[in-house]
mmCIF file of C-alpha atoms in Angstrom:
data_model
loop_
_atom_site.group_PDB
_atom_site.id
_atom_site.type_symbol
_atom_site.label_atom_id
_atom_site.label_comp_id
_atom_site.label_asym_id
_atom_site.label_seq_id
_atom_site.Cartn_x
_atom_site.Cartn_y
_atom_site.Cartn_z
ATOM 1 C CA MET L 1 -6.694 15.266 18.341
ATOM 2 C CA GLN L 2 -6.702 11.478 18.231
ATOM 3 C CA CYS L 3 -8.788 9.150 20.379
ATOM 4 C CA HIS L 4 -7.658 5.599 21.155
ATOM 5 C CA LYS L 5 -9.506 2.834 22.963
ATOM 6 C CA ILE L 6 -7.023 0.482 24.598
ATOM 7 C CA GLN L 7 -8.009 -2.832 26.147
ATOM 8 C CA GLN L 8 -6.519 -4.012 29.436
ATOM 9 C CA GLY L 9 -2.989 -5.327 28.881
ATOM 10 C CA GLN L 10 -2.531 -3.610 25.505
ATOM 11 C CA ARG L 11 0.403 -1.303 24.816
ATOM 12 C CA LEU L 12 0.609 1.759 22.605
ATOM 13 C CA GLN L 13 3.761 3.632 21.595
ATOM 14 C CA CYS L 14 3.479 7.367 20.912
ATOM 15 C CA LEU L 15 6.041 9.834 19.580
ATOM 16 C CA LEU L 16 5.490 13.099 21.464
ATOM 17 C CA VAL L 17 7.020 16.569 21.278
ATOM 18 C CA PRO L 18 6.937 19.285 23.954
ATOM 19 C CA GLY L 19 3.503 20.885 23.982
ATOM 20 C CA SER L 20 1.764 17.575 23.255
ATOM 21 C CA SER L 21 -0.548 16.043 25.807
ATOM 22 C CA LEU L 22 -2.160 12.745 26.697
ATOM 23 C CA ARG L 23 -5.512 12.814 28.511
ATOM 24 C CA VAL L 24 -7.124 9.735 30.018
ATOM 25 C CA GLN L 25 -10.886 9.876 29.484
ATOM 26 C CA SER L 26 -11.546 6.580 31.249
ATOM 27 C CA GLY L 27 -9.588 3.707 32.745
ATOM 28 C CA LYS L 28 -6.053 3.574 34.133
ATOM 29 C CA LEU L 29 -2.776 3.810 32.187
ATOM 30 C CA GLN L 30 0.905 3.521 32.982
ATOM 31 C CA ILE L 31 3.159 5.831 30.959
ATOM 32 C CA GLN L 32 6.837 5.024 30.561
ATOM 33 C CA SER L 33 8.963 7.632 28.804
ATOM 34 C CA ALA L 34 12.145 7.030 26.855
ATOM 35 C CA PRO L 35 15.280 7.050 29.011
ATOM 36 C CA GLN L 36 16.845 10.446 29.642
ATOM 37 C CA PHE L 37 20.541 10.967 30.188
ATOM 38 C CA LEU L 38 22.453 13.289 32.496
ATOM 39 C CA GLU L 39 26.223 12.975 32.711
ATOM 40 C CA GLY L 40 26.098 9.425 31.342
ATOM 41 C CA VAL L 41 23.439 8.225 33.796
ATOM 42 C CA ALA L 42 20.111 7.063 32.378
ATOM 43 C CA TRP L 43 16.822 7.247 34.223
ATOM 44 C CA GLN L 44 13.267 6.486 33.287
ATOM 45 C CA VAL L 45 10.082 7.701 34.923
ATOM 46 C CA ASP L 46 6.891 5.662 35.161
ATOM 47 C CA THR L 47 3.711 7.678 35.509
ATOM 48 C CA LEU L 48 0.343 6.271 36.557
ATOM 49 C CA LEU L 49 -2.684 8.091 35.118
ATOM 50 C CA CYS L 50 -6.337 7.573 36.027
ATOM 51 C CA ALA L 51 -9.491 8.921 34.379
ATOM 52 C CA GLY L 52 -9.438 12.707 34.102
ATOM 53 C CA MET L 53 -5.651 13.011 34.407
ATOM 54 C CA SER L 54 -3.254 14.417 31.776
ATOM 55 C CA TYR L 55 0.406 13.960 30.884
ATOM 56 C CA GLN L 56 2.604 16.509 29.111
ATOM 57 C CA PRO L 57 6.174 15.560 28.169
ATOM 58 C CA GLN L 58 9.010 17.923 29.037
ATOM 59 C CA HIS L 59 11.042 16.704 26.048
ATOM 60 C CA HIS L 60 10.364 14.969 22.744
ATOM 61 C CA GLY L 61 10.571 11.221 22.370
ATOM 62 C CA TRP L 62 8.708 7.962 22.524
ATOM 63 C CA VAL L 63 6.429 7.002 25.382
ATOM 64 C CA ASP L 64 5.076 3.535 26.040
ATOM 65 C CA VAL L 65 1.457 3.472 27.222
ATOM 66 C CA GLN L 66 0.197 0.321 28.928
ATOM 67 C CA ALA L 67 -3.465 -0.123 29.822
ATOM 68 C CA LEU L 68 -3.886 -1.359 33.390
ATOM 69 C CA GLU L 69 -7.663 -1.214 32.748
ATOM 70 C CA ALA L 70 -9.659 -0.779 29.547
ATOM 71 C CA SER L 71 -9.074 2.897 28.743
ATOM 72 C CA GLU L 72 -9.853 5.721 26.379
ATOM 73 C CA LEU L 73 -6.930 8.036 25.603
ATOM 74 C CA LEU L 74 -6.910 11.398 23.812
ATOM 75 C CA ILE L 75 -3.624 12.446 22.192
ATOM 76 C CA GLN L 76 -3.167 16.085 21.205
ATOM 77 C CA GLN L 77 -0.028 17.030 19.276
ATOM 78 C CA THR L 78 1.215 20.546 18.627
ATOM 79 C CA GLU L 79 1.003 21.973 15.116
ATOM 80 C CA ALA L 80 4.812 21.979 14.908
ATOM 81 C CA ALA L 81 4.815 18.190 15.061
ATOM 82 C CA GLY L 82 3.499 17.690 11.507
ATOM 83 C CA TRP L 83 5.925 15.077 10.229
ATOM 84 C CA LEU L 84 6.235 13.530 13.700
ATOM 85 C CA GLN L 85 2.463 13.016 13.817
ATOM 86 C CA LYS L 86 2.536 11.128 10.528
ATOM 87 C CA LEU L 87 5.418 8.958 11.693
ATOM 88 C CA SER L 88 3.706 8.321 15.027
ATOM 89 C CA ARG L 89 0.429 7.283 13.344
ATOM 90 C CA ALA L 90 2.285 4.886 11.067
ATOM 91 C CA TRP L 91 4.221 3.451 14.016
ATOM 92 C CA ARG L 92 1.042 2.961 16.105
ATOM 93 C CA SER L 93 -0.737 1.203 13.264
ATOM 94 C CA VAL L 94 2.092 -1.340 13.153
ATOM 95 C CA TRP L 95 2.918 -1.686 16.858
ATOM 96 C CA VAL L 96 -0.352 -1.840 18.819
ATOM 97 C CA PHE L 97 -0.127 -5.109 20.710
ATOM 98 C CA ALA L 98 -3.091 -7.172 21.792
#
């Protein structure tokens, strides 16, 4: 499990697999998942999460997390995501924006 403190206005990109979860300990976050496709039509879902709420992806892919307030986020990946976790950690260390 990883814990991230995100200041208001900051963004965090996470690579998630099914079975992973994001839990907001404090603050307010907007989650934007990678576009999904059905018969050539793309759609994207924005999810607003407040303290105490969780998000579990239905599919694997990148999600963009934007802090609407200073927040604390717990990320729990499944054991099957071994190499994805390492890639995600490396990506986050490079792409956390202030």
